[in-house]
CSV table of C-alpha atoms in Angstrom, one decimal:
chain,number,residue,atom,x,y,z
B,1,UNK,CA,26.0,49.1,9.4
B,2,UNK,CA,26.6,51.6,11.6
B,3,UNK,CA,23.0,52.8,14.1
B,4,UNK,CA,23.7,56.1,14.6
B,5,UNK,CA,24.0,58.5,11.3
B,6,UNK,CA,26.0,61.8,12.0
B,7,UNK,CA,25.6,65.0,10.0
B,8,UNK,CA,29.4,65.8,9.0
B,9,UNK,CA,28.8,69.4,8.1
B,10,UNK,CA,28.7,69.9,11.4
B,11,UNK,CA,31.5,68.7,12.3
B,12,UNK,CA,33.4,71.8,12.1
B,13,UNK,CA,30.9,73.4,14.7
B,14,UNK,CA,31.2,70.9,17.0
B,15,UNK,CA,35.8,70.9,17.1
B,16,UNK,CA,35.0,74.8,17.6
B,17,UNK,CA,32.6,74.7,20.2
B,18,UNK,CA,29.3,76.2,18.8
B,19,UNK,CA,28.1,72.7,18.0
B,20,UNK,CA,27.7,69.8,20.9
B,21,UNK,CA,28.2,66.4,19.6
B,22,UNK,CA,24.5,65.8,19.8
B,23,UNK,CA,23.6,68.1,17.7
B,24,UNK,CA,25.4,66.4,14.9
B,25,UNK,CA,24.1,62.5,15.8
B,26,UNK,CA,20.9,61.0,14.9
B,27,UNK,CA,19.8,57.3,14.4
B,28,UNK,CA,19.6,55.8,10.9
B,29,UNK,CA,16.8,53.7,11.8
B,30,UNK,CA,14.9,56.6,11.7
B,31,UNK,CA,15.4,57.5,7.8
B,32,UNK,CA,14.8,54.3,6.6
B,33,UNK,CA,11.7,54.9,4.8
B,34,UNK,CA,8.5,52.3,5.1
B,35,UNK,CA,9.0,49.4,2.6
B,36,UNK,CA,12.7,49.5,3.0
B,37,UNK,CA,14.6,46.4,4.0
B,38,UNK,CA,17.5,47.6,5.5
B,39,UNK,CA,20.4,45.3,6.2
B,40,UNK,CA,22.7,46.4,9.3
B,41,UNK,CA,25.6,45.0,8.3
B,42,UNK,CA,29.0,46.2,6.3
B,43,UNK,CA,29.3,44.9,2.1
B,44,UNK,CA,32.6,42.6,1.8
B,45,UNK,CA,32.0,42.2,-1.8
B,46,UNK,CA,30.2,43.9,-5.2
B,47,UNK,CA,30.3,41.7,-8.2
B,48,UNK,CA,29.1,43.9,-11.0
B,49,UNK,CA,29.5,40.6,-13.4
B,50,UNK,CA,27.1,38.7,-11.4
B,51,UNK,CA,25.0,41.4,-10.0
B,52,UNK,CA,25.9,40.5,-6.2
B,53,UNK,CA,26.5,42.3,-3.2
B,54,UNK,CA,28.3,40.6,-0.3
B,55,UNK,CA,27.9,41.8,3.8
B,56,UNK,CA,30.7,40.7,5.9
B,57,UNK,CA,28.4,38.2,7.4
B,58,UNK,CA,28.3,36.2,4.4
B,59,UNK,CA,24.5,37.4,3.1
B,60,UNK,CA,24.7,37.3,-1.0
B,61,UNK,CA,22.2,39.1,-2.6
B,62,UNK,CA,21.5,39.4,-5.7
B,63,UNK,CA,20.3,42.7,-8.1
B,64,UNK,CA,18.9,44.2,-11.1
B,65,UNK,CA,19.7,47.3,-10.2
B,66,UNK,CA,22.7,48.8,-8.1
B,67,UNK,CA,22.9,52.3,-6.2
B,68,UNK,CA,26.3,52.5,-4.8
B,69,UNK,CA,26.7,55.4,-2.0
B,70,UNK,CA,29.6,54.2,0.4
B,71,UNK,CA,31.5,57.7,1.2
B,72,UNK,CA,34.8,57.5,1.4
B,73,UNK,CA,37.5,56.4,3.8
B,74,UNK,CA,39.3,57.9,5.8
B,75,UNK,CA,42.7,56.9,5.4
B,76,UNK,CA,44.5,57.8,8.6
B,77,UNK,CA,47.2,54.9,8.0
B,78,UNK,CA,48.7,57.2,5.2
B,79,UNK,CA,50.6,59.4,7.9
B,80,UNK,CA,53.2,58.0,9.7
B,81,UNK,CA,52.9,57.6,13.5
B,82,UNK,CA,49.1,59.1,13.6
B,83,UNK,CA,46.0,57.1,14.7
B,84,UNK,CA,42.6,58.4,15.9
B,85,UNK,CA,42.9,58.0,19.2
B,86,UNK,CA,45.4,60.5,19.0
B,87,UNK,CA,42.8,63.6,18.9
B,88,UNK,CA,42.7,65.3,21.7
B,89,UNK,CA,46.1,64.2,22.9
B,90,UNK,CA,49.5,66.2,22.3
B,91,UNK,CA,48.2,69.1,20.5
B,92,UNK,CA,46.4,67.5,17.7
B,93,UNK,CA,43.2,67.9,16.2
B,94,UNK,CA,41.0,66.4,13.8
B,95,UNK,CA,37.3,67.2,12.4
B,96,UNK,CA,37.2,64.5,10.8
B,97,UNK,CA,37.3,61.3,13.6
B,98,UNK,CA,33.8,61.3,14.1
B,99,UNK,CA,31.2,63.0,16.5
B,100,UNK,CA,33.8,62.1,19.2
B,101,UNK,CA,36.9,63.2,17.5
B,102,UNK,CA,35.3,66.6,17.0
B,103,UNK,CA,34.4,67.4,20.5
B,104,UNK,CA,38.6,66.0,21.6
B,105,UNK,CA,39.3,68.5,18.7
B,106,UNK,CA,37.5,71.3,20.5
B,107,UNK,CA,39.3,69.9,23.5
B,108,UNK,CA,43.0,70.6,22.3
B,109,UNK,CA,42.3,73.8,19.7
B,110,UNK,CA,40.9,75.6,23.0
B,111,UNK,CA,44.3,74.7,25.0
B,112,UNK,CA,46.1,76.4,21.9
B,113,UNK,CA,43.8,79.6,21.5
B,114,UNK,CA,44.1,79.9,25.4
B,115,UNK,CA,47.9,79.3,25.5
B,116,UNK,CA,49.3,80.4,22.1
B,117,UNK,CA,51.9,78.9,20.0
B,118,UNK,CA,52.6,77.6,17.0
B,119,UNK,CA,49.1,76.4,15.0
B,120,UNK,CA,49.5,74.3,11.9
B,121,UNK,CA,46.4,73.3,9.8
B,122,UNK,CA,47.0,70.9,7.0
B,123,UNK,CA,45.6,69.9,3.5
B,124,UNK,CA,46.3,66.3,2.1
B,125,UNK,CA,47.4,65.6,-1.6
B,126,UNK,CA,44.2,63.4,-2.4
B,127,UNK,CA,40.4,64.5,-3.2
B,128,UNK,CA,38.6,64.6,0.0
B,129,UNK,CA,35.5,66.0,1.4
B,130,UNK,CA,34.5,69.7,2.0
B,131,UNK,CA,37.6,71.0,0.5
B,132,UNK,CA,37.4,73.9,2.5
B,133,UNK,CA,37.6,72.0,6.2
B,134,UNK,CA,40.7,72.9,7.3
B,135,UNK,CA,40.8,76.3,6.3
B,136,UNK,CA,37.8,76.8,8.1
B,137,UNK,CA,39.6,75.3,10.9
B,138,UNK,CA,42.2,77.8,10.5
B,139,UNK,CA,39.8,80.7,10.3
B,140,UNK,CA,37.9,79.8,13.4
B,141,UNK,CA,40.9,79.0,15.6
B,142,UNK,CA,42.2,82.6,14.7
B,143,UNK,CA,38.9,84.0,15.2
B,144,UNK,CA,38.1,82.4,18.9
B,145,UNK,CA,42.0,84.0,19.6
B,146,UNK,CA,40.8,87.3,18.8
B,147,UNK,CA,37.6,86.7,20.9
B,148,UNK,CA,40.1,85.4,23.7
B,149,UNK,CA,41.9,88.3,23.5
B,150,UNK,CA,45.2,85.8,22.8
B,151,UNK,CA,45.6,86.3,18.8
B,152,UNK,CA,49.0,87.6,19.4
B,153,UNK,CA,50.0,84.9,21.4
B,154,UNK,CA,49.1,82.5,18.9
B,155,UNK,CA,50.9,81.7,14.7
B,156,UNK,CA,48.2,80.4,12.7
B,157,UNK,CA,49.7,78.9,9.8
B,158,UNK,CA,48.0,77.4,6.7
B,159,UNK,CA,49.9,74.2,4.8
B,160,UNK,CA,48.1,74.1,1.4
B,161,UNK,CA,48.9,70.9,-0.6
B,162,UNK,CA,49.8,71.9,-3.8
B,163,UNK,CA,50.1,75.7,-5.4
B,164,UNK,CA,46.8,76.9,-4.6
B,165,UNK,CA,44.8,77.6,-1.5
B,166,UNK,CA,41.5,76.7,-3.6
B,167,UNK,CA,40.5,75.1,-6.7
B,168,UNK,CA,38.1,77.9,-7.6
B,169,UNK,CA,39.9,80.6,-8.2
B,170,UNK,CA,37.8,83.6,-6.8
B,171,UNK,CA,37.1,81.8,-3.8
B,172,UNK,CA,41.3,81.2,-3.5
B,173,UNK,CA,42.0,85.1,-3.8
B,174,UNK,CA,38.7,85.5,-1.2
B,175,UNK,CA,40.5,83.2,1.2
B,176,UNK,CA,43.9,85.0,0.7
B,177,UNK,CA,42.6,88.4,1.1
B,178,UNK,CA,40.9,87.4,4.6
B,179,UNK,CA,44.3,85.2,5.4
B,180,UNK,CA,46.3,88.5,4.8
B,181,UNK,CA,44.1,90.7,7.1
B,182,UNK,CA,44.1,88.5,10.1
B,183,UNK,CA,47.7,87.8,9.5
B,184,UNK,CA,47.1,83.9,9.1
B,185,UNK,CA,50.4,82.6,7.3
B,186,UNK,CA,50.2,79.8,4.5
B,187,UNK,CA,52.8,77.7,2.7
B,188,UNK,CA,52.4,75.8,-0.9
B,189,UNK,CA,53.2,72.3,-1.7
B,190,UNK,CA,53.0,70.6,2.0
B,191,UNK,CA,52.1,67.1,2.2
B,192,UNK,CA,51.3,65.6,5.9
B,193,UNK,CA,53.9,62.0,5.5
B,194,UNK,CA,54.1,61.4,9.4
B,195,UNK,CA,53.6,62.9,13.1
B,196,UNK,CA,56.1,62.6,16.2
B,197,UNK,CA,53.0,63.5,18.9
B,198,UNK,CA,55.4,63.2,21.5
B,199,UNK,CA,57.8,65.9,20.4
B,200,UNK,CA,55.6,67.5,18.8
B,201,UNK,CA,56.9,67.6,15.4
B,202,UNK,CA,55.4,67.3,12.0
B,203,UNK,CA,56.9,65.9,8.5
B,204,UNK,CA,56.2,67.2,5.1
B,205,UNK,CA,56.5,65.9,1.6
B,206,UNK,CA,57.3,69.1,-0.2
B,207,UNK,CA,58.6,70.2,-3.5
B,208,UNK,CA,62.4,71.0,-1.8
B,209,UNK,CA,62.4,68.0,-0.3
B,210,UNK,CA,61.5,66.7,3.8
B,211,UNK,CA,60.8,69.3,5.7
B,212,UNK,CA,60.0,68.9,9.7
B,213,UNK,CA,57.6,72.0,11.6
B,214,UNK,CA,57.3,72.2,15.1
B,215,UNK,CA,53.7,72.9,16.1
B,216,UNK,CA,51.6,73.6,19.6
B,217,UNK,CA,48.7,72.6,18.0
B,218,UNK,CA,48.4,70.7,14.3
B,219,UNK,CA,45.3,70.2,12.5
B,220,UNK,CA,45.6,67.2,10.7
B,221,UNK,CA,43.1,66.1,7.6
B,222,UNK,CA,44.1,62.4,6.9
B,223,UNK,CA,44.9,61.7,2.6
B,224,UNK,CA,41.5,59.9,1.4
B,225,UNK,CA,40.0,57.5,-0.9
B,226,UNK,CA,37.6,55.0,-2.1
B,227,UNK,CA,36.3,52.4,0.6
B,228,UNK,CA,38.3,49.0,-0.4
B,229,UNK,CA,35.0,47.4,-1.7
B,230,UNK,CA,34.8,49.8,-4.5
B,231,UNK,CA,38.6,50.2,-4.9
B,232,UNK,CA,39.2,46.7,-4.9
B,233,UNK,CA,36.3,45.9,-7.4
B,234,UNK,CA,35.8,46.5,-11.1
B,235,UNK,CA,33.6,49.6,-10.8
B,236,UNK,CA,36.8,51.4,-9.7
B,237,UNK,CA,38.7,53.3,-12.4
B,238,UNK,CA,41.3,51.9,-13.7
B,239,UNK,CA,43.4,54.6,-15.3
B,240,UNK,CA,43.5,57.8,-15.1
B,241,UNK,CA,43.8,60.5,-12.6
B,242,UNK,CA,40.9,59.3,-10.2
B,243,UNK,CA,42.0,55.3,-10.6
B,244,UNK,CA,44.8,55.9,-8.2
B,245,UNK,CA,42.1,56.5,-4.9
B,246,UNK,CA,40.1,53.4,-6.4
B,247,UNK,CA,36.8,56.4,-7.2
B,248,UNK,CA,33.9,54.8,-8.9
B,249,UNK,CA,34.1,55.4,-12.7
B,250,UNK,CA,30.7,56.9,-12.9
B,251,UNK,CA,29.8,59.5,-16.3
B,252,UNK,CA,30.1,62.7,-15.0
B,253,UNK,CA,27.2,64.3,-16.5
B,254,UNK,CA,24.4,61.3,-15.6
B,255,UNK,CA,26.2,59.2,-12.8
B,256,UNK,CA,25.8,56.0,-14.5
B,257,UNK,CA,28.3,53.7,-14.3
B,258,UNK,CA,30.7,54.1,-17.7
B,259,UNK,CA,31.0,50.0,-18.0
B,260,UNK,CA,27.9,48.6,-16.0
B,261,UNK,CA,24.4,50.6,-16.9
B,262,UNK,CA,22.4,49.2,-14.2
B,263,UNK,CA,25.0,50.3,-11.1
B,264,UNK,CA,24.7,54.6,-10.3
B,265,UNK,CA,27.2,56.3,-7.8
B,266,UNK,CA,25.9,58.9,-5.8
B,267,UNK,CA,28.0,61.0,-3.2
B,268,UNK,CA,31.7,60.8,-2.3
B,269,UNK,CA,32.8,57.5,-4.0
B,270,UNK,CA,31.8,58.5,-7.0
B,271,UNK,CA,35.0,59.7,-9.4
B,272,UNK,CA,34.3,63.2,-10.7
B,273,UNK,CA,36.0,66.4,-11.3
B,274,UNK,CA,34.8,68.0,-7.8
B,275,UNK,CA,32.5,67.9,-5.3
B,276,UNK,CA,32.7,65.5,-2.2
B,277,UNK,CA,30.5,67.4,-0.6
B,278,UNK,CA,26.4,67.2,1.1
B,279,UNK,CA,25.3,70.1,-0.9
B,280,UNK,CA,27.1,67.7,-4.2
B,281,UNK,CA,24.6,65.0,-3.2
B,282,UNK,CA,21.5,67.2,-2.5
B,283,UNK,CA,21.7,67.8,-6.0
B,284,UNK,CA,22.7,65.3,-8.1
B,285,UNK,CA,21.4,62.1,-6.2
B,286,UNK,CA,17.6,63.2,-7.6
B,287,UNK,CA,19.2,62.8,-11.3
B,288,UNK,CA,20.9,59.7,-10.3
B,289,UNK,CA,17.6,58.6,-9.2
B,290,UNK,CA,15.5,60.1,-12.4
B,291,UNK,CA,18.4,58.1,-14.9
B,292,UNK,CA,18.2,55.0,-12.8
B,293,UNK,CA,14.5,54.9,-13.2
B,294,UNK,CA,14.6,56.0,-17.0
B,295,UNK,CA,16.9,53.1,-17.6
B,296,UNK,CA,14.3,50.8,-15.6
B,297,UNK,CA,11.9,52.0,-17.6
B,298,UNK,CA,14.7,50.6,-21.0
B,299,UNK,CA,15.0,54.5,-21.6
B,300,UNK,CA,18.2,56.3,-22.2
B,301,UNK,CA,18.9,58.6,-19.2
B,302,UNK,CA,18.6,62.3,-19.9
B,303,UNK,CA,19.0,64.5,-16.4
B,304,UNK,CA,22.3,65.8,-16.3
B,305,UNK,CA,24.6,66.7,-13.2
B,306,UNK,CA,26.8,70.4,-13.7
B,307,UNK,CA,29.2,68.7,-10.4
B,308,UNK,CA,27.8,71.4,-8.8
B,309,UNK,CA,29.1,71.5,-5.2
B,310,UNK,CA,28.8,74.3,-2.3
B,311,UNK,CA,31.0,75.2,0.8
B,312,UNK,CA,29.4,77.5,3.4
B,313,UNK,CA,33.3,79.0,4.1
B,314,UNK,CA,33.4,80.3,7.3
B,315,UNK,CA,35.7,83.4,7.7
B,316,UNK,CA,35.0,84.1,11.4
B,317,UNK,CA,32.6,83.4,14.0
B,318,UNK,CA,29.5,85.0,13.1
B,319,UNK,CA,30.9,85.4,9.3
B,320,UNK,CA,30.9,83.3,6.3
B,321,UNK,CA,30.8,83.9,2.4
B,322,UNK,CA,28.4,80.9,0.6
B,323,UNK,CA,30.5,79.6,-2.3
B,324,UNK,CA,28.7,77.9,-5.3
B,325,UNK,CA,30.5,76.3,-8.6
B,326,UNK,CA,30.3,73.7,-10.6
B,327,UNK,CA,33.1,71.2,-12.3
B,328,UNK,CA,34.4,74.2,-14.8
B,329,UNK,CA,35.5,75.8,-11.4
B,330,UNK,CA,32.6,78.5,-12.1
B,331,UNK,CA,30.7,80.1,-9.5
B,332,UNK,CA,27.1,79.2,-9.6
B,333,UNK,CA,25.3,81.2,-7.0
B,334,UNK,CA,21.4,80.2,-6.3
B,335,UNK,CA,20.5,82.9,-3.6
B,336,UNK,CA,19.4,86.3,-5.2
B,337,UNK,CA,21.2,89.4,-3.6
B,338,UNK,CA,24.1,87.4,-2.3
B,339,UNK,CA,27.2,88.3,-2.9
B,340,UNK,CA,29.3,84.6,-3.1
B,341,UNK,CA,32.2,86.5,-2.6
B,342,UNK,CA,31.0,88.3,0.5
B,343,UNK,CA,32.1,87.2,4.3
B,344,UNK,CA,28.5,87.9,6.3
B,345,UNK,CA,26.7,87.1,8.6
B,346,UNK,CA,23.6,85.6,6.2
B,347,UNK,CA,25.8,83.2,5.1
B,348,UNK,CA,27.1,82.3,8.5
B,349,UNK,CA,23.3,81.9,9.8
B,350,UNK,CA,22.5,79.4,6.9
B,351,UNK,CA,25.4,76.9,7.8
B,352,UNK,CA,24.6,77.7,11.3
B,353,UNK,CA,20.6,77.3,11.5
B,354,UNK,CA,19.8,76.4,7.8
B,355,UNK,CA,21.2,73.8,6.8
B,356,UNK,CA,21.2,70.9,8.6
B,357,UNK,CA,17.0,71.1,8.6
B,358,UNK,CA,17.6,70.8,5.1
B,359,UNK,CA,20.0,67.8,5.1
B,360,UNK,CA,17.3,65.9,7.3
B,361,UNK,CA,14.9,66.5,5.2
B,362,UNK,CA,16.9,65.3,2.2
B,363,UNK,CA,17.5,62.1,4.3
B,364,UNK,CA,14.0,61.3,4.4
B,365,UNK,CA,14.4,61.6,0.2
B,366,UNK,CA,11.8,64.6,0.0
B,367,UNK,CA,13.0,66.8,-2.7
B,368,UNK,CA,10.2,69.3,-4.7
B,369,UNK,CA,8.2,67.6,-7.4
């Protein structure tokens, strides 16, 4: 429904200034290819039994064949006392609100890297997308102190969620070697349960117990899950480890729906190991798209997916190591003569220059024969 489509990987650019909002907006209209009807409006309802979907004006159409692709959502509710319109105000930050959220982001992270204080940047106990967000966020808000000439006014601090900084483990003793030379603190088994924006204070589920942090300036990445049309529906898992977010219970390997053949999952809401990511849906949606036609065609679908899934992590203005794996956790790199688990300044100029040509093109659906 919504006119304008907005490249989230650049998100991060824009809350640390090297991105403008503009640079990360575009209209949707203009990737809907010729032949397409496109219908502007929200779905209310799928029926998977009766091969409907619903828009929230009341339009019921009917299909033979289902692509579902509807993200995730952001569920900002799950912290006490926080709401969007609280980025930008009172310290706090947040990449994810949007184009406009981003740039109110950038608005309070330079007050703290001018000023100093205490900087909290915080992981939520759910699957969400681009893992590796906030600790960019932290990364870059120490970096832009350094090239302030404030770092030692400032405690960066790093709350992972559970006992890990990363789910890959490389890439987790990469990120703490770079945390431990720019003297960037972290903390296991911090959970974001509710803000006080007004005094500044944040509360954390932990492992001990409640625990309550002061903070200047907080990062805050809202706990996630599957948009209530596909949670609420019966292509939502229903036990399991991914059936508590409502994910779409899509095979794995050929992202065909486990209980209704004709409905595929592409991107976020589908229910995988890993990988809520764009460079996750660059590669898979063309084998989602090769099965679904197979099975149009009353074949058996054969292309299979590796959950492959990438995360340009940034380390530093002007320095970024380009991090490959698939759902085994193992690092897949693509690019010949890179090191994955090298912080340069190649890998900073893809996320930087690279890659959102790419992404446009890959809304347009042009992938090689």
């Amino acid at each position: 429904p919504r006119r304008e489509h907005w490249y989230q990987p650049g998100f991060t650019l824009v809350a640390n200034g090297v991105y403008q909002t503009g640079d990360v907006v575009r209209q949707t209209g203009d990737y809907v290819a010729s032949g397409v009807a496109w219908v502007p409006e929200a779905v209310a309802e799928i029926d998977p039994d009766a091969n409907t979907v619903t828009t929230i004006g009341g339009k019921r159409l009917r299909y033979d064949f289902l692509v579902v692709a509807l993200g995730c959502e952001l569920n900002f509710d799950g912290i006490d006392g926080f709401e969007p319109k609280l980025v930008g105000t009172n310290g706090i930050g947040c990449t994810y609100a949007g184009p406009e959220g981003a740039a109110a982001t950038f608005r309070a992270s330079q007050a703290f890297v001018e000023n100093g204080g205490v900087g909290l940047f915080t992981k939520p106990g759910t699957p969400m997308k681009c893992a590796g967000a906030p600790i960019k966020a932290a990364f870059l808000a120490a970096s832009r102190m350094v090239n302030a000439g404030t770092r030692g006014k400032g405690e960066v601090t790093y709350l992972a969620d559970n006992d890990k900084l990363f789910a890959q483990p490389e890439t987790a003793a990469l990120i703490k070697q770079h945390f431990d030379a720019k003297k960037i603190g972290y903390d296991y088994g911090h959970i974001l349960t509710a803000i006080e924006p007004g005094r500044r204070e944040a509360i954390f589920r932990t492992p001990k117990g409640e625990v309550t942090r002061k903070y200047d300036y907080i990062h805050v990445v809202p706990p996630m899950r599957a948009v209530a049309v596909v949670r609420e529906s019966k292509l939502a898992w229903k036990e399991g480890a991914l059936a508590g977010g409502g994910w779409m219970e899509v095979d794995k390997r050929t992202l065909q729906h486990r209980r209704y053949p004709n409905v595929f999952g592409v991107g976020d809401t589908n229910g995988t190991p890993a990988g809520k990511t764009a460079a996750t849906v660059k590669k898979s949606a063309p084998i989602a798209m090769h099965n679904l036609a197979s099975v149009i065609d009353g074949k058996t679908p054969t292309e299979t997916f590796d959950g492959y899934t990438s995360c340009p992590l940034i380390t530093e203005i002007g320095n970024a190591a380009l991090i490959e794996f698939n759902d085994d956790f193992k690092l897949t790199p693509t690019l010949p003569l890179v090191d994955p688990l090298s912080s340069n300044w190649f890998a900073w100029s893809i996320k930087l220059y690279m890659l959102r040509p790419l992404y446009l093109q890959m809304l347009h659906g042009r992938v090689p024969a």
